[in-house]
Amino acid sequence: MRKNSIKNTRINGEVQKELSSIIRNEIKDPRIHPMTSVMAVEVAPDLKTCKAFISVLGDQEAKEGTIRGLKSAEGYIRRQLARNLNLRNTPEIRFILDESIEYGVNMSKMIDDVMSETKAERADSEESSESEA
């Protein structure tokens, strides 16, 4: 995999900012969940294709509905990107569901559960050692 150039990194940031603005303010599709965010964007160096990683806060049905809604609005989104960004080519967008935030929240919860269990075990062992003394 080739390292991103400064130009490509800048384009990724601009496309991500515009894409999130379009999704939040301009699309009125009821399938798209209001808690939808664009986590990352990877534009190919030739500006032909683009992967947009989308995170949705909600259940599995809301996630699938949001991705379906975004795929159906892809032409409109691409046209708005072309209007708002001055690029040689407007990339074809592929929406990919990103579940990394949900995964991180679940891992954090599991760590907190383990920590609370070990604290409870320590407290129990200290109480039993104090009662023996």
Short mmCIF file of C-alpha atoms in Angstrom, two decimals:
data_model
loop_
_atom_site.label_atom_id
_atom_site.label_comp_id
_atom_site.label_asym_id
_atom_site.label_seq_id
_atom_site.Cartn_x
_atom_site.Cartn_y
_atom_site.Cartn_z
CA MET A 1 0.00 0.00 0.00
CA ARG A 2 1.33 3.38 -1.00
CA LYS A 3 1.73 6.10 1.59
CA ASN A 4 -0.71 8.99 1.19
CA SER A 5 0.76 12.18 -0.16
CA ILE A 6 0.06 15.53 1.45
CA LYS A 7 -2.29 16.39 -1.41
CA ASN A 8 -4.22 13.13 -1.01
CA THR A 9 -4.49 13.62 2.77
CA ARG A 10 -5.84 17.15 2.23
CA ILE A 11 -8.37 15.89 -0.32
CA ASN A 12 -9.48 13.14 2.08
CA GLY A 13 -10.13 15.74 4.78
CA GLU A 14 -12.03 18.07 2.47
CA VAL A 15 -14.20 15.27 1.07
CA GLN A 16 -14.92 14.01 4.61
CA LYS A 17 -15.95 17.49 5.78
CA GLU A 18 -18.22 18.11 2.77
CA LEU A 19 -19.69 14.60 2.89
CA SER A 20 -20.63 14.92 6.55
CA SER A 21 -22.16 18.34 5.89
CA ILE A 22 -24.23 16.99 2.99
CA ILE A 23 -25.45 13.99 5.00
CA ARG A 24 -26.30 16.09 8.04
CA ASN A 25 -27.92 19.11 6.35
CA GLU A 26 -29.15 18.27 2.87
CA ILE A 27 -30.38 14.67 2.71
CA LYS A 28 -33.97 14.23 3.85
CA ASP A 29 -34.21 10.42 3.50
CA PRO A 30 -36.03 8.99 6.57
CA ARG A 31 -33.93 5.81 6.39
CA ILE A 32 -30.80 7.76 7.30
CA HIS A 33 -30.41 7.80 11.07
CA PRO A 34 -29.87 11.26 12.61
CA MET A 35 -26.83 10.01 14.56
CA THR A 36 -24.77 9.23 11.47
CA SER A 37 -21.18 10.38 11.17
CA VAL A 38 -18.45 10.09 8.57
CA MET A 39 -15.50 8.52 10.37
CA ALA A 40 -12.95 8.49 7.56
CA VAL A 41 -12.67 8.94 3.81
CA GLU A 42 -10.11 7.33 1.53
CA VAL A 43 -9.97 8.90 -1.93
CA ALA A 44 -7.92 7.02 -4.53
CA PRO A 45 -4.93 8.96 -5.89
CA ASP A 46 -6.57 9.16 -9.34
CA LEU A 47 -9.74 10.68 -7.75
CA LYS A 48 -11.96 8.04 -9.39
CA THR A 49 -13.17 6.17 -6.30
CA CYS A 50 -13.73 6.95 -2.67
CA LYS A 51 -14.43 4.80 0.38
CA ALA A 52 -16.52 6.55 3.03
CA PHE A 53 -16.55 4.87 6.43
CA ILE A 54 -19.89 5.61 8.10
CA SER A 55 -20.68 5.13 11.79
CA VAL A 56 -24.30 4.93 12.96
CA LEU A 57 -25.36 5.08 16.59
CA GLY A 58 -28.29 2.69 16.79
CA ASP A 59 -29.40 -0.90 16.33
CA GLN A 60 -28.54 -3.13 13.37
CA GLU A 61 -31.74 -2.22 11.53
CA ALA A 62 -30.89 1.50 11.72
CA LYS A 63 -27.38 0.82 10.43
CA GLU A 64 -28.60 -1.20 7.45
CA GLY A 65 -31.32 1.36 6.66
CA THR A 66 -28.79 4.19 6.77
CA ILE A 67 -26.41 2.43 4.39
CA ARG A 68 -29.29 1.65 2.00
CA GLY A 69 -30.44 5.29 2.16
CA LEU A 70 -26.93 6.59 1.49
CA LYS A 71 -26.44 4.22 -1.44
CA SER A 72 -29.72 5.35 -2.98
CA ALA A 73 -28.71 9.02 -2.54
CA GLU A 74 -25.21 8.45 -3.92
CA GLY A 75 -25.89 10.34 -7.17
CA TYR A 76 -27.20 13.39 -5.32
CA ILE A 77 -24.29 13.31 -2.87
CA ARG A 78 -21.78 13.04 -5.69
CA ARG A 79 -23.38 15.96 -7.53
CA GLN A 80 -23.25 18.10 -4.38
CA LEU A 81 -19.59 17.16 -3.85
CA ALA A 82 -18.85 18.24 -7.42
CA ARG A 83 -20.52 21.60 -6.79
CA ASN A 84 -18.80 22.23 -3.46
CA LEU A 85 -15.30 20.90 -4.19
CA ASN A 86 -13.10 21.94 -7.06
CA LEU A 87 -11.65 18.57 -8.08
CA ARG A 88 -10.61 17.32 -11.49
CA ASN A 89 -12.81 14.24 -11.05
CA THR A 90 -15.60 13.72 -8.56
CA PRO A 91 -15.03 10.31 -6.99
CA GLU A 92 -17.54 7.48 -7.08
CA ILE A 93 -18.47 6.90 -3.43
CA ARG A 94 -18.69 3.52 -1.69
CA PHE A 95 -20.28 3.64 1.74
CA ILE A 96 -18.83 1.19 4.26
CA LEU A 97 -20.30 0.65 7.72
CA ASP A 98 -17.68 1.38 10.40
CA GLU A 99 -18.33 -0.29 13.73
CA SER A 100 -15.06 0.66 15.40
CA ILE A 101 -16.68 3.10 17.86
CA GLU A 102 -19.21 0.50 18.98
CA TYR A 103 -16.40 -2.05 19.29
CA GLY A 104 -14.38 0.39 21.41
CA VAL A 105 -17.35 1.12 23.67
CA ASN A 106 -17.96 -2.60 24.18
CA MET A 107 -14.28 -3.24 24.95
CA SER A 108 -14.23 -0.34 27.42
CA LYS A 109 -17.34 -1.72 29.13
CA MET A 110 -15.75 -5.17 29.37
CA ILE A 111 -12.59 -3.68 30.89
CA ASP A 112 -14.66 -1.71 33.42
CA ASP A 113 -16.58 -4.88 34.34
CA VAL A 114 -13.34 -6.81 34.92
CA MET A 115 -11.90 -3.94 36.97
CA SER A 116 -15.01 -3.74 39.17
CA GLU A 117 -14.90 -7.53 39.69
CA THR A 118 -11.25 -7.40 40.78
CA LYS A 119 -11.99 -4.52 43.15
CA ALA A 120 -14.86 -6.50 44.66
CA GLU A 121 -12.60 -9.55 45.04
CA ARG A 122 -9.92 -7.44 46.73
CA ALA A 123 -12.47 -5.96 49.12
CA ASP A 124 -13.79 -9.45 49.95
CA SER A 125 -10.28 -10.80 50.56
CA GLU A 126 -9.40 -7.80 52.77
CA GLU A 127 -12.59 -8.26 54.82
CA SER A 128 -11.90 -11.97 55.30
CA SER A 129 -8.27 -11.28 56.33
CA GLU A 130 -9.43 -8.61 58.82
CA SER A 131 -12.02 -10.94 60.35
CA GLU A 132 -9.38 -13.67 60.77
CA ALA A 133 -7.06 -11.30 62.64
#
